[in-house]
Amino acid sequence: AAAAAATAAASHVDAGDVVFTLHKVSGYALKKVAEVIEIFVDANILQFHDYKKLFKKFESHQQLPTLTLKTMLYVSENHPAFRQVVVDSLKVLAKRDTSTWDSVVLWRGFGVCCKYLAPASFAVLQELPIMQREKFFVEYPSLFDNFRKYVKEKEETRGDAVTSLEKHDFGRRWLLTLRPDGTPIQELHDQNPNQIRIVSYNVLADCYARSHLYPYCASGTLGWEYRQKNLVSEILNAGADFVCLQEVDHYEDFWKPEMHKDDFTALFKKGTGQRQDGVAIFYKRHRYKLILEHKVEFKPLSLKAAPGTHTRRLMQDNVALIGLFDPIYHSVGPGAKRHRTEEDVRSRILIVVSNLYRDPLGGDVRVMQVKSLLETMEKLTITNRYRGQPVPMVMCLDVNDTPDSGVYEFVTKGTLPTDHSAIAHLNLFTPLSHKLPVRSAYHDAYTTEPAFTIHTPQYQRTQDYVFVSDGLMETVAVQEMANDAEIKENTGLPTEKWSSDHMMLGVVVRHTRAAVMARGGGGGGGR
């Protein structure tokens, strides 16, 4: 091998061609071939242009040679001056068809290379397909936080839509839920894996943000180019695991790619009929994996209703989106298999987002829409039990109605009498009921609903809620509402600072089992 290297160096034989040919060897001889390649690297026969040429051949080769990543790692370790060449080539390889990474050897080599070259390799990881990047951070979780910082810093310097999160001081504290004795249920901690952060936000679709509807907005602040920066900055500032949005348009050209930059994968359901907006769920890929997606359309409700004058009212274009997620438990220690860590006791969770019928006189429609949604959720929680246990859920709803409404009573109390003003005219024979006990997360923290979640000259009321499973989930904290006086200085929402007519809701919850473990108890369910 040494003689071959020397001969190549002294003759007109292209050393890069020799090394590339060696990479084509397969089978039992691979170990010896790897040793020969290392001799070429150690002997400094290949120079900068040789490595560029060699790596270009790797990039264009239909089937990536088995030793490719091993060679790249060896070059990086022994020739620091050539590391950028390796990084540039890895960026190209990262864009290859995902079947490339079905090879255990190639994937392991790619991972080791990226870990060794970090943070220079973060540019490589950005090029990976979503599933591969998720897999990488499951195997190398220690790199994730620095990778996220890298992405944010890069976007700030580029001046893209994700600008500095400090552009506005959103100034909304997290309010801890207190026990009867006045002590907090649990202190907030970014590194506590059991604390699940969830955002619910009606972001005011661009198609509805018209100056004649919001004449008090300062010039330029109602345009999408301005608002999108504020909205995404405010959302990312919350550090959420799940982000549930209502009134989402610009999904493909903004929300999906923008949230992807911060490690979110997206689900989306567009409204039916002529609606231009829809609802979306974004979830952190390194924390959760999607098990099931279910889309709900409320328009067919009219087909299920008993014949009568109210059936046409049920034909509305509102929709809902349901995602069932399993947690990703990060490995402990190098080379460890993926498993649940001792501290992480998260389990399966159902996330729901919807925006109900808006008409102020449509209380009956909202009740029937949420009834249909809860019936769907009941079926999903029964058929998708987690290790024999019920699946807890979080519902992020803009119900377009207040806490004293029929729809709120039905959701929180589980029943609604036939003579309730919202549905009395429907002439139902039996009360409405559902079997999913839920509580309002904000009510847990405030002991009442906040004074408002929408604030315009026409509406100053609470109509957005985050409901959590009673007995299965515990509210740790919620994000406080903005100062009423500050909003009134600008007449109403949106303002230069707050770019929707709704306030964003932020909650931190944990599974009841996590609460039991934190109190020194054992086992599972029950409060």
Coordinates of C-alpha atoms in Angstrom, one line a residue:
A1 CA 0.0 0.0 0.0
A2 CA 2.9 2.4 0.9
A3 CA 4.5 1.5 -2.4
A4 CA 1.3 2.2 -4.3
A5 CA 1.0 5.6 -2.7
A6 CA 4.6 6.4 -3.5
T7 CA 4.2 5.2 -7.1
A8 CA 1.1 7.3 -7.5
A9 CA 2.9 10.4 -6.2
A10 CA 5.9 9.9 -8.5
S11 CA 4.0 9.1 -11.6
H12 CA 1.3 10.7 -13.7
V13 CA -1.3 8.5 -12.1
D14 CA -4.1 10.7 -10.5
A15 CA -3.9 9.9 -6.7
G16 CA -7.5 11.0 -6.3
D17 CA -8.6 8.4 -9.0
V18 CA -6.7 5.7 -7.2
V19 CA -8.4 6.6 -3.9
F20 CA -11.8 6.7 -5.5
T21 CA -11.2 3.3 -7.1
L22 CA -10.3 1.9 -3.8
H23 CA -13.7 3.1 -2.4
K24 CA -15.4 0.8 -5.0
V25 CA -14.1 -2.3 -3.3
S26 CA -16.7 -4.1 -1.2
G27 CA -17.1 -7.2 0.9
Y28 CA -14.6 -8.7 3.3
A29 CA -11.7 -6.5 2.0
L30 CA -13.2 -3.3 3.3
K31 CA -11.1 -3.1 6.5
K32 CA -7.8 -3.5 4.6
V33 CA -8.9 -1.0 1.9
A34 CA -9.7 1.5 4.6
E35 CA -6.2 1.1 5.9
V36 CA -4.8 1.8 2.5
I37 CA -6.9 4.9 2.1
E38 CA -5.6 6.1 5.4
I39 CA -2.0 5.7 4.2
F40 CA -2.9 8.0 1.2
V41 CA -4.3 10.6 3.6
D42 CA -1.4 10.4 6.0
A43 CA 1.2 10.7 3.3
N44 CA -0.1 14.1 2.2
I45 CA -0.3 12.9 -1.4
L46 CA -3.7 14.5 -1.9
Q47 CA -3.9 18.3 -1.8
F48 CA -6.8 20.6 -1.6
H49 CA -7.9 20.4 -5.2
D50 CA -7.5 16.6 -5.1
Y51 CA -9.9 16.3 -2.2
K52 CA -12.4 18.6 -3.9
K53 CA -12.3 16.4 -7.0
L54 CA -12.5 13.2 -4.9
F55 CA -15.5 14.4 -3.0
K56 CA -17.2 15.6 -6.2
K57 CA -17.0 12.0 -7.5
F58 CA -18.6 10.8 -4.2
E59 CA -21.4 13.4 -4.7
S60 CA -22.2 12.4 -8.2
H61 CA -21.8 8.6 -7.7
Q62 CA -25.2 6.9 -8.0
Q63 CA -24.6 4.6 -5.0
L64 CA -22.5 6.2 -2.2
P65 CA -19.5 4.0 -1.5
T66 CA -19.5 2.4 1.9
L67 CA -16.2 4.0 3.1
T68 CA -17.1 7.6 1.9
L69 CA -18.0 9.0 5.4
K70 CA -15.1 7.1 7.1
T71 CA -12.7 8.8 4.7
M72 CA -14.3 12.2 5.2
L73 CA -14.0 11.8 9.0
Y74 CA -10.3 10.7 8.7
V75 CA -9.5 13.7 6.5
S76 CA -11.2 16.1 9.0
E77 CA -9.3 14.6 11.9
N78 CA -5.9 14.7 10.2
H79 CA -6.1 17.8 8.0
P80 CA -8.0 20.7 9.7
A81 CA -7.3 22.9 6.7
F82 CA -9.5 20.7 4.6
R83 CA -12.5 20.6 6.9
Q84 CA -14.5 23.1 5.0
V85 CA -14.1 21.0 1.9
V86 CA -15.6 18.1 3.8
V87 CA -18.5 20.3 5.1
D88 CA -19.3 21.5 1.6
S89 CA -19.4 18.0 0.4
L90 CA -21.6 16.8 3.3
K91 CA -24.1 19.6 2.4
V92 CA -24.5 18.1 -1.0
L93 CA -24.8 14.5 0.4
A94 CA -27.4 15.6 2.9
K95 CA -29.7 16.5 0.0
R96 CA -29.5 13.0 -1.5
D97 CA -32.5 10.7 -1.7
T98 CA -33.5 9.5 1.8
S99 CA -32.8 5.9 0.8
T100 CA -29.1 6.7 1.0
W101 CA -29.4 6.7 4.8
D102 CA -31.0 3.3 4.9
S103 CA -27.4 2.0 5.1
V104 CA -26.5 1.7 8.8
V105 CA -22.8 2.2 8.0
L106 CA -23.4 5.4 6.0
W107 CA -25.8 6.9 8.5
R108 CA -23.5 6.2 11.4
G109 CA -20.6 7.7 9.5
F110 CA -22.6 10.8 8.6
G111 CA -23.6 11.3 12.2
V112 CA -20.1 10.9 13.6
C113 CA -18.8 13.3 11.0
C114 CA -21.4 16.0 11.8
K115 CA -20.8 15.6 15.5
Y116 CA -17.1 15.9 15.1
L117 CA -17.4 19.0 12.8
A118 CA -20.0 20.8 14.8
P119 CA -20.8 23.7 14.8
A120 CA -19.5 23.9 11.2
S121 CA -21.7 21.0 10.3
F122 CA -24.9 22.8 11.4
A123 CA -25.2 24.1 7.8
V124 CA -25.2 20.4 6.7
L125 CA -28.0 19.5 9.1
Q126 CA -30.2 22.2 7.7
E127 CA -30.0 20.4 4.4
L128 CA -31.2 17.1 5.7
P129 CA -34.8 15.9 5.0
I130 CA -37.1 16.4 8.0
M131 CA -37.2 12.7 9.1
Q132 CA -33.4 12.3 8.9
R133 CA -32.8 15.5 10.9
E134 CA -35.3 14.3 13.6
K135 CA -33.4 11.0 13.7
F136 CA -30.1 12.8 14.0
F137 CA -31.2 14.8 17.1
V138 CA -32.7 11.8 18.7
E139 CA -29.2 10.2 18.5
Y140 CA -27.2 13.3 19.2
P141 CA -29.6 15.4 21.5
S142 CA -26.7 17.4 23.0
L143 CA -26.2 19.3 19.7
F144 CA -29.8 20.4 19.4
D145 CA -29.8 23.6 21.5
N146 CA -26.7 24.9 19.8
F147 CA -28.1 24.0 16.4
R148 CA -31.3 26.0 17.2
K149 CA -29.2 29.0 18.2
Y150 CA -27.2 28.7 15.0
V151 CA -30.4 28.8 12.9
K152 CA -31.8 31.8 14.8
E153 CA -28.5 33.8 14.5
K154 CA -28.3 33.0 10.8
E155 CA -31.8 34.2 10.1
E156 CA -31.2 37.4 12.1
T157 CA -28.1 38.3 10.1
R158 CA -29.9 37.5 6.9
G159 CA -32.8 39.7 7.8
D160 CA -35.4 37.2 7.0
A161 CA -38.9 37.0 8.5
V162 CA -37.5 35.4 11.7
T163 CA -35.8 38.5 13.1
S164 CA -34.4 39.0 16.5
L165 CA -36.7 37.8 19.2
E166 CA -35.9 40.9 21.2
K167 CA -37.3 43.2 18.6
H168 CA -40.2 43.7 20.9
D169 CA -40.3 43.0 24.6
F170 CA -43.5 41.1 24.6
G171 CA -43.5 41.5 28.4
R172 CA -45.8 38.6 29.3
R173 CA -44.9 36.7 32.4
W174 CA -45.6 33.1 33.1
L175 CA -48.1 32.8 36.0
L176 CA -47.7 29.7 38.1
T177 CA -50.7 27.7 39.2
L178 CA -51.0 27.7 42.9
R179 CA -52.1 25.1 45.4
P180 CA -54.7 26.0 48.0
D181 CA -51.9 26.8 50.5
G182 CA -50.4 29.4 48.1
T183 CA -47.4 27.4 46.9
P184 CA -46.8 26.8 43.2
I185 CA -47.6 23.3 41.8
Q186 CA -44.2 23.3 40.3
E187 CA -41.5 25.9 39.3
L188 CA -40.9 26.4 35.6
H189 CA -37.8 24.9 34.2
D190 CA -36.7 24.8 30.5
Q191 CA -34.8 21.6 31.1
N192 CA -37.7 19.7 32.8
P193 CA -38.8 17.2 30.1
N194 CA -42.2 16.6 31.7
Q195 CA -43.3 20.2 31.3
I196 CA -45.1 20.5 28.0
R197 CA -45.5 24.0 26.6
I198 CA -48.4 24.7 24.3
V199 CA -49.4 27.8 22.4
S200 CA -52.8 28.6 21.0
Y201 CA -53.2 31.6 18.8
N202 CA -55.7 33.1 16.4
V203 CA -53.2 34.9 14.2
L204 CA -55.7 37.0 12.2
A205 CA -55.5 35.7 8.6
D206 CA -54.1 38.1 6.1
C207 CA -57.3 37.7 4.0
Y208 CA -59.2 39.3 7.0
A209 CA -56.7 42.0 7.9
R210 CA -58.3 44.9 6.0
S211 CA -57.9 48.6 6.9
H212 CA -61.6 49.3 6.9
L213 CA -62.0 46.7 9.7
Y214 CA -59.0 48.0 11.7
P215 CA -58.9 51.7 10.8
Y216 CA -57.1 52.6 14.0
C217 CA -53.9 50.6 13.1
A218 CA -50.8 52.6 12.4
S219 CA -49.8 52.9 8.8
G220 CA -47.9 49.8 7.6
T221 CA -48.6 47.7 10.7
L222 CA -51.5 45.8 9.2
G223 CA -49.7 44.5 6.2
W224 CA -48.6 40.9 6.1
E225 CA -44.9 41.7 5.6
Y226 CA -44.9 43.5 8.9
R227 CA -47.2 41.3 10.9
Q228 CA -45.6 38.0 10.0
K229 CA -42.3 39.0 11.7
N230 CA -44.1 39.9 14.9
L231 CA -46.3 36.8 14.9
V232 CA -43.5 34.3 14.5
S233 CA -41.2 36.1 16.9
E234 CA -43.9 36.1 19.6
I235 CA -44.7 32.5 19.1
L236 CA -41.1 31.3 19.1
N237 CA -40.4 33.4 22.2
A238 CA -42.8 31.1 24.1
G239 CA -40.5 28.1 23.6
A240 CA -43.4 25.8 22.9
D241 CA -43.5 22.1 22.1
F242 CA -46.9 22.4 20.3
V243 CA -48.2 25.5 18.5
C244 CA -51.9 25.5 17.5
L245 CA -53.0 28.3 15.2
Q246 CA -56.3 29.4 13.9
E247 CA -57.0 31.6 10.9
V248 CA -53.9 30.4 9.1
D249 CA -53.4 31.5 5.5
H250 CA -50.0 31.8 3.8
Y251 CA -49.4 28.2 5.1
E252 CA -47.2 26.9 2.3
D253 CA -45.3 30.1 1.5
F254 CA -44.7 31.2 5.1
W255 CA -45.9 29.3 8.1
K256 CA -44.7 25.8 7.1
P257 CA -41.2 26.8 6.0
E258 CA -40.7 29.4 8.7
M259 CA -41.7 27.1 11.6
H260 CA -39.6 24.3 10.1
K261 CA -36.5 26.5 10.7
D262 CA -37.1 26.2 14.4
D263 CA -37.5 22.4 14.4
F264 CA -41.3 22.3 13.9
T265 CA -43.2 19.8 11.7
A266 CA -46.6 21.0 10.6
L267 CA -50.2 19.6 10.2
F268 CA -52.8 21.8 8.4
K269 CA -56.4 21.7 7.5
K270 CA -57.9 24.4 5.2
G271 CA -61.5 25.5 5.8
T272 CA -64.1 24.1 3.4
G273 CA -66.0 26.0 0.7
Q274 CA -64.7 29.4 -0.1
R275 CA -62.6 29.9 3.1
Q276 CA -59.0 30.9 2.4
D277 CA -57.8 30.1 6.0
G278 CA -57.5 27.0 8.1
V279 CA -56.0 25.6 11.3
A280 CA -52.6 24.2 12.0
I281 CA -50.6 22.2 14.5
F282 CA -46.9 22.6 14.7
Y283 CA -44.9 20.2 16.9
K284 CA -41.2 19.9 17.9
R285 CA -39.7 17.0 16.0
H286 CA -37.1 16.2 18.6
R287 CA -39.7 16.0 21.4
Y288 CA -42.7 14.2 19.7
K289 CA -43.6 12.0 16.8
L290 CA -46.9 11.9 15.0
I291 CA -48.9 8.7 15.4
L292 CA -52.2 9.8 13.9
E293 CA -53.7 12.8 12.1
H294 CA -57.4 13.3 11.9
K295 CA -59.2 16.1 10.0
V296 CA -62.7 17.2 10.9
E297 CA -65.1 19.1 8.7
F298 CA -68.3 20.4 10.3
K299 CA -70.3 21.0 7.2
P300 CA -71.6 17.4 7.1
L301 CA -73.2 18.0 10.4
S302 CA -76.4 19.1 8.5
L303 CA -76.6 15.5 7.1
K304 CA -76.7 14.0 10.6
A305 CA -79.2 16.4 12.1
A306 CA -82.9 15.7 12.3
P307 CA -84.9 17.4 9.6
G308 CA -85.9 20.9 10.5
T309 CA -85.2 24.6 9.9
H310 CA -81.9 24.5 11.8
T311 CA -80.2 22.0 9.5
R312 CA -79.1 24.6 7.0
R313 CA -77.5 26.7 9.7
L314 CA -75.2 23.8 10.5
M315 CA -73.7 23.9 7.0
Q316 CA -70.7 26.0 7.9
D317 CA -67.1 25.8 6.6
N318 CA -65.3 25.6 9.9
V319 CA -62.9 22.7 10.5
A320 CA -60.8 21.1 13.2
L321 CA -57.5 19.3 13.3
I322 CA -56.5 16.5 15.7
G323 CA -53.0 15.1 16.2
L324 CA -52.1 12.1 18.3
F325 CA -48.4 12.2 19.4
D326 CA -46.0 9.9 21.2
P327 CA -43.0 11.4 23.1
I328 CA -39.5 10.9 21.9
Y329 CA -37.3 9.8 24.8
H330 CA -33.7 10.8 24.4
S331 CA -30.9 8.3 24.9
V332 CA -28.5 8.7 27.9
G333 CA -24.8 8.2 27.1
P334 CA -23.0 7.6 23.9
G335 CA -24.2 4.7 21.8
A336 CA -27.2 4.1 24.1
K337 CA -30.4 2.8 22.6
R338 CA -33.4 5.2 22.6
H339 CA -35.5 4.7 25.7
R340 CA -37.4 6.6 28.3
T341 CA -35.1 8.3 30.8
E342 CA -35.9 7.9 34.5
E343 CA -37.0 11.5 34.8
D344 CA -39.1 11.7 31.6
V345 CA -42.5 10.3 32.3
R346 CA -44.4 11.9 29.4
S347 CA -46.9 9.7 27.5
R348 CA -49.2 9.8 24.5
I349 CA -51.1 13.1 24.1
L350 CA -54.0 14.2 21.8
I351 CA -53.7 17.8 20.5
V352 CA -56.8 19.5 19.0
V353 CA -57.2 22.9 17.3
S354 CA -60.3 24.5 15.9
N355 CA -62.0 27.8 15.2
L356 CA -65.8 27.5 15.6
Y357 CA -68.6 29.4 13.9
R358 CA -68.3 33.1 14.3
D359 CA -71.9 34.5 13.9
P360 CA -72.9 36.1 17.3
L361 CA -76.4 34.5 16.9
G362 CA -74.8 31.1 16.1
G363 CA -74.6 29.6 19.6
D364 CA -76.5 26.5 18.6
V365 CA -74.1 25.9 15.7
R366 CA -71.1 26.2 18.0
V367 CA -72.6 23.8 20.4
M368 CA -73.3 21.2 17.7
Q369 CA -69.8 21.7 16.2
V370 CA -68.0 21.1 19.5
K371 CA -70.3 18.1 20.2
S372 CA -69.2 16.6 16.9
L373 CA -65.6 17.3 17.7
L374 CA -65.8 15.7 21.2
E375 CA -67.5 12.6 19.8
T376 CA -64.6 12.2 17.4
M377 CA -62.1 12.7 20.2
E378 CA -63.9 10.1 22.4
K379 CA -63.5 7.5 19.7
L380 CA -59.8 8.3 19.3
T381 CA -59.0 8.2 23.0
I382 CA -60.7 4.8 23.3
T383 CA -59.1 3.2 20.2
N384 CA -55.6 4.7 20.9
R385 CA -55.1 4.0 24.6
Y386 CA -51.5 4.1 25.7
R387 CA -50.3 1.0 27.5
G388 CA -53.9 0.4 28.6
Q389 CA -54.2 4.0 30.0
P390 CA -56.6 6.8 28.7
V391 CA -55.0 9.3 26.4
P392 CA -54.9 12.9 27.9
M393 CA -55.8 15.7 25.6
V394 CA -55.3 19.4 25.1
M395 CA -57.9 21.4 23.1
C396 CA -56.9 24.8 21.7
L397 CA -60.2 26.4 20.6
D398 CA -61.3 29.8 19.4
V399 CA -65.0 29.1 20.2
N400 CA -66.1 32.7 19.4
D401 CA -68.2 32.7 22.6
T402 CA -67.8 33.8 26.2
P403 CA -67.5 31.8 29.4
D404 CA -71.2 32.1 30.2
S405 CA -72.2 30.6 26.8
G406 CA -73.8 27.3 26.1
V407 CA -70.7 26.0 24.3
Y408 CA -68.4 26.7 27.2
E409 CA -70.8 25.1 29.7
F410 CA -71.2 22.0 27.5
V411 CA -67.4 21.6 27.1
T412 CA -66.5 22.1 30.8
K413 CA -69.5 20.5 32.5
G414 CA -70.0 17.7 30.1
T415 CA -73.8 18.3 29.7
L416 CA -76.2 20.9 28.4
P417 CA -79.9 20.8 29.2
T418 CA -82.4 20.9 26.3
D419 CA -83.9 24.1 27.6
H420 CA -80.6 26.0 27.5
S421 CA -81.1 29.2 25.5
A422 CA -78.4 28.2 23.0
I423 CA -80.3 25.1 21.9
A424 CA -83.8 25.4 23.2
H425 CA -85.2 26.1 19.7
L426 CA -83.8 22.8 18.4
N427 CA -86.4 20.9 20.3
L428 CA -84.1 18.1 21.4
F429 CA -85.5 15.2 23.4
T430 CA -82.5 14.5 25.6
P431 CA -79.8 16.7 27.1
L432 CA -76.5 16.9 25.2
S433 CA -73.6 15.1 26.9
H434 CA -70.0 14.0 26.4
K435 CA -67.6 11.7 28.4
L436 CA -64.4 13.7 28.2
P437 CA -63.9 15.7 31.5
V438 CA -61.9 18.8 30.8
R439 CA -60.8 22.0 32.6
S440 CA -59.7 25.4 31.4
A441 CA -56.0 25.8 31.9
Y442 CA -56.3 29.6 32.3
H443 CA -59.1 29.1 34.9
D444 CA -56.7 26.8 36.8
A445 CA -54.2 29.6 37.1
Y446 CA -56.4 32.6 37.3
T447 CA -59.3 30.9 39.2
T448 CA -61.4 32.6 36.6
E449 CA -61.1 33.2 32.8
P450 CA -59.0 36.2 31.8
A451 CA -60.8 39.5 31.1
F452 CA -60.2 39.3 27.4
T453 CA -58.5 37.2 24.7
I454 CA -59.7 39.5 21.9
H455 CA -59.5 43.2 22.2
T456 CA -61.0 45.5 19.5
P457 CA -63.4 48.4 19.7
Q458 CA -66.3 46.0 18.9
Y459 CA -65.2 43.0 21.1
Q460 CA -63.4 43.0 24.4
R461 CA -64.0 39.6 25.8
T462 CA -62.7 36.1 26.3
Q463 CA -63.4 33.6 23.5
D464 CA -60.2 31.6 23.2
Y465 CA -59.5 28.7 25.5
V466 CA -57.0 25.9 26.2
F467 CA -58.9 22.9 27.7
V468 CA -56.9 20.1 29.3
S469 CA -58.0 16.6 30.5
D470 CA -59.2 16.7 34.1
G471 CA -57.4 14.1 36.1
L472 CA -54.9 13.3 33.4
M473 CA -53.2 16.7 32.9
E474 CA -52.1 19.3 35.4
T475 CA -51.7 23.0 34.6
V476 CA -48.3 24.3 35.8
A477 CA -48.4 27.8 34.4
V478 CA -50.1 30.1 31.9
Q479 CA -48.9 33.2 30.1
E480 CA -50.5 36.4 31.4
M481 CA -52.6 38.6 29.2
A482 CA -51.3 42.0 27.9
N483 CA -52.0 45.1 29.9
D484 CA -55.5 46.4 29.1
A485 CA -54.4 50.1 29.4
E486 CA -51.5 49.5 26.9
I487 CA -53.9 48.1 24.3
K488 CA -56.4 50.9 24.8
E489 CA -53.7 53.5 24.2
N490 CA -53.7 52.1 20.6
T491 CA -57.6 51.8 20.6
G492 CA -57.4 48.1 20.2
L493 CA -55.6 45.1 18.7
P494 CA -53.7 44.7 16.4
T495 CA -51.0 47.2 17.4
E496 CA -47.4 47.9 16.4
K497 CA -46.4 45.3 19.0
W498 CA -49.3 42.8 19.0
S499 CA -50.0 41.7 15.4
S500 CA -53.3 39.9 15.8
D501 CA -56.7 41.0 17.1
H502 CA -56.5 38.1 19.6
M503 CA -54.0 37.5 22.4
M504 CA -51.7 34.5 22.2
L505 CA -52.5 31.9 24.9
G506 CA -49.5 30.0 26.4
V507 CA -49.8 27.1 28.8
V508 CA -47.4 24.7 30.5
V509 CA -48.9 21.4 31.5
R510 CA -47.6 18.0 32.7
H511 CA -49.1 14.5 32.8
T512 CA -50.7 13.6 36.2
R513 CA -48.2 10.8 36.4
A514 CA -45.4 13.3 36.3
A515 CA -47.1 15.2 39.2
V516 CA -47.4 12.0 41.2
M517 CA -43.7 11.3 40.6
A518 CA -42.7 14.8 41.6
R519 CA -44.5 14.5 44.9
G520 CA -42.6 11.2 45.6
G521 CA -45.5 8.9 44.7
G522 CA -45.4 5.9 42.5
G523 CA -47.1 4.3 39.6
G524 CA -49.6 6.1 37.5
G525 CA -53.0 7.7 37.2
G526 CA -55.3 9.5 39.4
R527 CA -54.9 12.8 41.1

